[in-house]
Amino acid sequence: MCGITGYIGYREAYPIVIKGLERLEYRGYDSAGIMMFDGQSIHISKTKGKVSDLKEITEKEEYRTKGSIGIGHTRWATHGVPNDVNSHPHSSMSGDLVMVHNGIIENYDTLKKELTNRGYTFQSDTDTEVLVNLIEEVKKKENCKLGKAVQLALTNVIGAYAIAVFDKTKPNEIVVA
Ligand code: GLU
């Protein structure tokens, strides 16, 4: 079973998010990932493997650990094989939104077709990447804040899920549902 951790505040987020992932390891997972926001840029590190592998990759480049906003994920693959690309976090096409997700979006295929018709392209095979782009599409169309866009997007979703979403253009919150 997968897990989500996140931190937003005044402290360094990286050790807190990693510690959270380590505490979730007992649940079982196949991949791990983290997004850090350093105040200007988003840095995503992710890998098939263990949290210790993720730490090795991330800590090789110190800038990847910087910032006081972070979200982390341990994945148990349901849509798309366990590999680096399918690991979470996933970004929206614009790169503004970053999301981690536990669970399943049952109608992801229909939603993916609709988004593809509107010009969206996808890097991974996950249902997660479909949802983060649906949120982006709703946010653009309705010209609303992230929280509202998440609420509206989820009215179109069938499934069981927990999500945490970050928006680079309004970097003072993590929206969870
Ligand atoms: N359905 C998502 C995926 O396959 C999330 C799986 C999970 O809960 O870790 O990537």
PDB file of C-alpha atoms and ligand atoms in Angstrom:
ATOM      1  CA  MET A   1       0.000   0.000   0.000  1.00  0.00           C
ATOM      2  CA  CYS A   2       1.330   3.363  -0.992  1.00  0.00           C
ATOM      3  CA  GLY A   3       1.816   6.510   1.045  1.00  0.00           C
ATOM      4  CA  ILE A   4       1.877  10.298   0.902  1.00  0.00           C
ATOM      5  CA  THR A   5       3.835  12.767   2.997  1.00  0.00           C
ATOM      6  CA  GLY A   6       4.081  16.530   2.752  1.00  0.00           C
ATOM      7  CA  TYR A   7       5.392  19.579   4.546  1.00  0.00           C
ATOM      8  CA  ILE A   8       4.835  23.310   4.174  1.00  0.00           C
ATOM      9  CA  GLY A   9       6.128  25.770   6.760  1.00  0.00           C
ATOM     10  CA  TYR A  10       9.303  27.472   7.907  1.00  0.00           C
ATOM     11  CA  ARG A  11      11.580  24.480   8.386  1.00  0.00           C
ATOM     12  CA  GLU A  12      13.618  22.544   5.831  1.00  0.00           C
ATOM     13  CA  ALA A  13      11.037  20.235   4.268  1.00  0.00           C
ATOM     14  CA  TYR A  14      13.369  17.534   2.952  1.00  0.00           C
ATOM     15  CA  PRO A  15      14.244  15.675   6.200  1.00  0.00           C
ATOM     16  CA  ILE A  16      10.612  15.794   7.315  1.00  0.00           C
ATOM     17  CA  VAL A  17       9.217  14.441   4.041  1.00  0.00           C
ATOM     18  CA  ILE A  18      11.882  11.711   3.812  1.00  0.00           C
ATOM     19  CA  LYS A  19      11.323  10.668   7.407  1.00  0.00           C
ATOM     20  CA  GLY A  20       7.608  10.428   6.650  1.00  0.00           C
ATOM     21  CA  LEU A  21       8.330   8.175   3.654  1.00  0.00           C
ATOM     22  CA  GLU A  22      10.583   5.975   5.774  1.00  0.00           C
ATOM     23  CA  ARG A  23       7.813   5.612   8.326  1.00  0.00           C
ATOM     24  CA  LEU A  24       5.458   4.490   5.540  1.00  0.00           C
ATOM     25  CA  GLU A  25       7.825   1.862   4.128  1.00  0.00           C
ATOM     26  CA  TYR A  26       6.328  -0.984   6.171  1.00  0.00           C
ATOM     27  CA  ARG A  27       3.152  -0.692   4.078  1.00  0.00           C
ATOM     28  CA  GLY A  28       5.001  -1.951   0.975  1.00  0.00           C
ATOM     29  CA  TYR A  29       5.761  -0.075  -2.257  1.00  0.00           C
ATOM     30  CA  ASP A  30       7.695  -0.344  -5.521  1.00  0.00           C
ATOM     31  CA  SER A  31       8.902   3.232  -6.149  1.00  0.00           C
ATOM     32  CA  ALA A  32       9.510   6.452  -4.277  1.00  0.00           C
ATOM     33  CA  GLY A  33       9.582  10.123  -5.199  1.00  0.00           C
ATOM     34  CA  ILE A  34       9.757  13.634  -3.864  1.00  0.00           C
ATOM     35  CA  MET A  35       9.069  17.178  -5.062  1.00  0.00           C
ATOM     36  CA  MET A  36      10.881  20.056  -3.419  1.00  0.00           C
ATOM     37  CA  PHE A  37      10.100  23.721  -4.098  1.00  0.00           C
ATOM     38  CA  ASP A  38      13.021  26.010  -3.296  1.00  0.00           C
ATOM     39  CA  GLY A  39      11.069  29.257  -3.573  1.00  0.00           C
ATOM     40  CA  GLN A  40      11.668  29.555  -7.321  1.00  0.00           C
ATOM     41  CA  SER A  41      11.906  26.172  -8.946  1.00  0.00           C
ATOM     42  CA  ILE A  42      10.364  22.770  -8.600  1.00  0.00           C
ATOM     43  CA  HIS A  43      12.768  19.826  -8.285  1.00  0.00           C
ATOM     44  CA  ILE A  44      11.374  16.332  -8.737  1.00  0.00           C
ATOM     45  CA  SER A  45      13.421  13.247  -7.886  1.00  0.00           C
ATOM     46  CA  LYS A  46      11.895   9.798  -8.307  1.00  0.00           C
ATOM     47  CA  THR A  47      12.918   6.228  -8.850  1.00  0.00           C
ATOM     48  CA  LYS A  48      11.807   2.662  -8.956  1.00  0.00           C
ATOM     49  CA  GLY A  49      13.215   1.182  -5.768  1.00  0.00           C
ATOM     50  CA  LYS A  50      13.521   2.048  -2.123  1.00  0.00           C
ATOM     51  CA  VAL A  51      13.417   5.305  -0.191  1.00  0.00           C
ATOM     52  CA  SER A  52      17.162   4.776   0.400  1.00  0.00           C
ATOM     53  CA  ASP A  53      17.657   4.787  -3.413  1.00  0.00           C
ATOM     54  CA  LEU A  54      15.627   7.997  -3.645  1.00  0.00           C
ATOM     55  CA  LYS A  55      17.772   9.590  -0.938  1.00  0.00           C
ATOM     56  CA  GLU A  56      20.948   8.646  -2.775  1.00  0.00           C
ATOM     57  CA  ILE A  57      19.740  10.190  -6.044  1.00  0.00           C
ATOM     58  CA  THR A  58      18.372  13.313  -4.405  1.00  0.00           C
ATOM     59  CA  GLU A  59      21.274  14.021  -2.078  1.00  0.00           C
ATOM     60  CA  LYS A  60      23.821  13.706  -4.900  1.00  0.00           C
ATOM     61  CA  GLU A  61      22.662  17.157  -6.020  1.00  0.00           C
ATOM     62  CA  GLU A  62      22.191  19.322  -2.966  1.00  0.00           C
ATOM     63  CA  TYR A  63      19.810  21.786  -4.655  1.00  0.00           C
ATOM     64  CA  ARG A  64      17.253  18.966  -4.913  1.00  0.00           C
ATOM     65  CA  THR A  65      16.896  18.942  -1.125  1.00  0.00           C
ATOM     66  CA  LYS A  66      16.357  22.677  -0.643  1.00  0.00           C
ATOM     67  CA  GLY A  67      13.166  24.460   0.335  1.00  0.00           C
ATOM     68  CA  SER A  68      10.421  24.581   2.921  1.00  0.00           C
ATOM     69  CA  ILE A  69       7.717  22.969   0.773  1.00  0.00           C
ATOM     70  CA  GLY A  70       7.830  19.296  -0.178  1.00  0.00           C
ATOM     71  CA  ILE A  71       5.621  16.358  -1.052  1.00  0.00           C
ATOM     72  CA  GLY A  72       6.670  12.719  -1.116  1.00  0.00           C
ATOM     73  CA  HIS A  73       5.229   9.428  -2.292  1.00  0.00           C
ATOM     74  CA  THR A  74       5.742   5.699  -2.075  1.00  0.00           C
ATOM     75  CA  ARG A  75       3.983   4.009  -5.001  1.00  0.00           C
ATOM     76  CA  TRP A  76       2.283   0.672  -5.347  1.00  0.00           C
ATOM     77  CA  ALA A  77       1.698   0.557  -9.104  1.00  0.00           C
ATOM     78  CA  THR A  78      -1.822   0.006 -10.405  1.00  0.00           C
ATOM     79  CA  HIS A  79      -1.660   1.828 -13.782  1.00  0.00           C
ATOM     80  CA  GLY A  80       1.649   1.443 -15.574  1.00  0.00           C
ATOM     81  CA  VAL A  81       4.535  -0.794 -14.581  1.00  0.00           C
ATOM     82  CA  PRO A  82       6.870   0.187 -11.752  1.00  0.00           C
ATOM     83  CA  ASN A  83       9.551   2.344 -13.396  1.00  0.00           C
ATOM     84  CA  ASP A  84      11.119   5.778 -12.943  1.00  0.00           C
ATOM     85  CA  VAL A  85       8.735   7.574 -15.327  1.00  0.00           C
ATOM     86  CA  ASN A  86       5.572   6.143 -13.778  1.00  0.00           C
ATOM     87  CA  SER A  87       6.787   6.978 -10.254  1.00  0.00           C
ATOM     88  CA  HIS A  88       5.215   9.956  -8.535  1.00  0.00           C
ATOM     89  CA  PRO A  89       5.169  12.979  -8.293  1.00  0.00           C
ATOM     90  CA  HIS A  90       3.624  13.787 -11.679  1.00  0.00           C
ATOM     91  CA  SER A  91       3.508  17.236 -13.265  1.00  0.00           C
ATOM     92  CA  SER A  92       0.797  18.838 -15.365  1.00  0.00           C
ATOM     93  CA  MET A  93       1.645  19.625 -18.978  1.00  0.00           C
ATOM     94  CA  SER A  94       2.469  23.289 -18.194  1.00  0.00           C
ATOM     95  CA  GLY A  95       4.736  22.157 -15.367  1.00  0.00           C
ATOM     96  CA  ASP A  96       2.903  24.411 -12.885  1.00  0.00           C
ATOM     97  CA  LEU A  97       1.075  21.661 -10.972  1.00  0.00           C
ATOM     98  CA  VAL A  98       2.718  18.717  -9.241  1.00  0.00           C
ATOM     99  CA  MET A  99       0.750  15.885  -7.675  1.00  0.00           C
ATOM    100  CA  VAL A 100       1.105  12.650  -5.723  1.00  0.00           C
ATOM    101  CA  HIS A 101      -1.754  10.205  -5.564  1.00  0.00           C
ATOM    102  CA  ASN A 102      -2.767   7.056  -3.770  1.00  0.00           C
ATOM    103  CA  GLY A 103      -5.529   4.908  -5.198  1.00  0.00           C
ATOM    104  CA  ILE A 104      -7.200   4.452  -8.557  1.00  0.00           C
ATOM    105  CA  ILE A 105      -9.001   6.714 -11.026  1.00  0.00           C
ATOM    106  CA  GLU A 106     -11.369   4.169 -12.566  1.00  0.00           C
ATOM    107  CA  ASN A 107     -12.525   6.358 -15.473  1.00  0.00           C
ATOM    108  CA  TYR A 108      -9.010   7.578 -16.330  1.00  0.00           C
ATOM    109  CA  ASP A 109      -9.238   6.221 -19.868  1.00  0.00           C
ATOM    110  CA  THR A 110     -12.267   8.347 -20.812  1.00  0.00           C
ATOM    111  CA  LEU A 111     -10.737  11.400 -19.127  1.00  0.00           C
ATOM    112  CA  LYS A 112      -7.428  10.792 -20.920  1.00  0.00           C
ATOM    113  CA  LYS A 113      -9.163  10.651 -24.313  1.00  0.00           C
ATOM    114  CA  GLU A 114     -10.984  13.931 -23.608  1.00  0.00           C
ATOM    115  CA  LEU A 115      -7.762  15.644 -22.519  1.00  0.00           C
ATOM    116  CA  THR A 116      -5.868  14.252 -25.519  1.00  0.00           C
ATOM    117  CA  ASN A 117      -8.537  15.767 -27.782  1.00  0.00           C
ATOM    118  CA  ARG A 118      -7.864  19.103 -26.086  1.00  0.00           C
ATOM    119  CA  GLY A 119      -4.145  18.834 -26.873  1.00  0.00           C
ATOM    120  CA  TYR A 120      -2.746  17.322 -23.692  1.00  0.00           C
ATOM    121  CA  THR A 121       0.150  14.882 -23.972  1.00  0.00           C
ATOM    122  CA  PHE A 122       1.299  12.384 -21.356  1.00  0.00           C
ATOM    123  CA  GLN A 123       4.706  11.080 -20.312  1.00  0.00           C
ATOM    124  CA  SER A 124       3.584   8.166 -18.142  1.00  0.00           C
ATOM    125  CA  ASP A 125       1.012   5.368 -18.205  1.00  0.00           C
ATOM    126  CA  THR A 126      -0.535   6.417 -14.889  1.00  0.00           C
ATOM    127  CA  ASP A 127      -4.063   7.461 -14.007  1.00  0.00           C
ATOM    128  CA  THR A 128      -2.379  10.066 -11.786  1.00  0.00           C
ATOM    129  CA  GLU A 129      -0.975  12.077 -14.681  1.00  0.00           C
ATOM    130  CA  VAL A 130      -4.475  12.178 -16.173  1.00  0.00           C
ATOM    131  CA  LEU A 131      -5.903  13.650 -12.982  1.00  0.00           C
ATOM    132  CA  VAL A 132      -3.245  16.337 -12.558  1.00  0.00           C
ATOM    133  CA  ASN A 133      -3.903  17.474 -16.142  1.00  0.00           C
ATOM    134  CA  LEU A 134      -7.664  17.417 -15.582  1.00  0.00           C
ATOM    135  CA  ILE A 135      -7.120  19.727 -12.595  1.00  0.00           C
ATOM    136  CA  GLU A 136      -4.987  22.000 -14.777  1.00  0.00           C
ATOM    137  CA  GLU A 137      -7.634  22.062 -17.507  1.00  0.00           C
ATOM    138  CA  VAL A 138     -10.410  22.902 -15.027  1.00  0.00           C
ATOM    139  CA  LYS A 139      -8.262  25.586 -13.399  1.00  0.00           C
ATOM    140  CA  LYS A 140      -7.648  27.243 -16.789  1.00  0.00           C
ATOM    141  CA  LYS A 141     -11.226  26.893 -18.004  1.00  0.00           C
ATOM    142  CA  GLU A 142     -12.854  28.158 -14.819  1.00  0.00           C
ATOM    143  CA  ASN A 143     -10.053  30.624 -14.077  1.00  0.00           C
ATOM    144  CA  CYS A 144     -10.201  29.578 -10.444  1.00  0.00           C
ATOM    145  CA  LYS A 145      -7.795  28.817  -7.596  1.00  0.00           C
ATOM    146  CA  LEU A 146      -6.218  25.409  -7.147  1.00  0.00           C
ATOM    147  CA  GLY A 147      -8.519  24.368  -4.276  1.00  0.00           C
ATOM    148  CA  LYS A 148     -11.615  25.068  -6.347  1.00  0.00           C
ATOM    149  CA  ALA A 149     -10.138  23.374  -9.418  1.00  0.00           C
ATOM    150  CA  VAL A 150      -9.406  20.244  -7.379  1.00  0.00           C
ATOM    151  CA  GLN A 151     -12.976  20.208  -6.038  1.00  0.00           C
ATOM    152  CA  LEU A 152     -14.477  20.644  -9.499  1.00  0.00           C
ATOM    153  CA  ALA A 153     -12.162  18.147 -11.191  1.00  0.00           C
ATOM    154  CA  LEU A 154     -12.955  15.489  -8.606  1.00  0.00           C
ATOM    155  CA  THR A 155     -16.666  15.712  -9.427  1.00  0.00           C
ATOM    156  CA  ASN A 156     -15.701  14.112 -12.785  1.00  0.00           C
ATOM    157  CA  VAL A 157     -13.681  11.324 -11.234  1.00  0.00           C
ATOM    158  CA  ILE A 158     -14.817   7.817 -10.322  1.00  0.00           C
ATOM    159  CA  GLY A 159     -12.542   5.893  -7.973  1.00  0.00           C
ATOM    160  CA  ALA A 160     -10.955   5.830  -4.546  1.00  0.00           C
ATOM    161  CA  TYR A 161      -8.031   8.140  -3.967  1.00  0.00           C
ATOM    162  CA  ALA A 162      -6.026  10.496  -1.807  1.00  0.00           C
ATOM    163  CA  ILE A 163      -4.085  13.312  -3.470  1.00  0.00           C
ATOM    164  CA  ALA A 164      -1.740  16.158  -2.583  1.00  0.00           C
ATOM    165  CA  VAL A 165      -1.286  18.924  -5.186  1.00  0.00           C
ATOM    166  CA  PHE A 166       1.106  21.865  -5.388  1.00  0.00           C
ATOM    167  CA  ASP A 167       0.845  24.881  -7.699  1.00  0.00           C
ATOM    168  CA  LYS A 168       4.077  26.709  -8.528  1.00  0.00           C
ATOM    169  CA  THR A 169       2.121  29.877  -9.385  1.00  0.00           C
ATOM    170  CA  LYS A 170       0.679  30.038  -5.848  1.00  0.00           C
ATOM    171  CA  PRO A 171       3.383  28.442  -3.749  1.00  0.00           C
ATOM    172  CA  ASN A 172       1.881  29.007  -0.323  1.00  0.00           C
ATOM    173  CA  GLU A 173      -0.270  25.923  -0.039  1.00  0.00           C
ATOM    174  CA  ILE A 174      -0.534  22.194  -0.665  1.00  0.00           C
ATOM    175  CA  VAL A 175      -4.085  21.171  -1.522  1.00  0.00           C
ATOM    176  CA  VAL A 176      -5.135  17.716  -0.290  1.00  0.00           C
ATOM    177  CA  ALA A 177      -8.254  15.705  -0.970  1.00  0.00           C
TER     178      ALA A 177
HETATM  179  N1  GLU B   1      -2.818   4.521  -9.477  1.00  0.00           N
HETATM  180  C1  GLU B   1      -1.608   5.225  -9.215  1.00  0.00           C
HETATM  181  C2  GLU B   1      -0.455   4.644 -10.001  1.00  0.00           C
HETATM  182  O1  GLU B   1      -0.487   3.564 -10.495  1.00  0.00           O
HETATM  183  C3  GLU B   1      -1.287   5.282  -7.741  1.00  0.00           C
HETATM  184  C4  GLU B   1      -0.951   3.936  -7.158  1.00  0.00           C
HETATM  185  C5  GLU B   1      -0.685   4.056  -5.672  1.00  0.00           C
HETATM  186  O2  GLU B   1      -1.683   4.141  -4.911  1.00  0.00           O
HETATM  187  O3  GLU B   1       0.500   4.092  -5.289  1.00  0.00           O
HETATM  188  O4  GLU B   1       0.533   5.278 -10.177  1.00  0.00           O
END
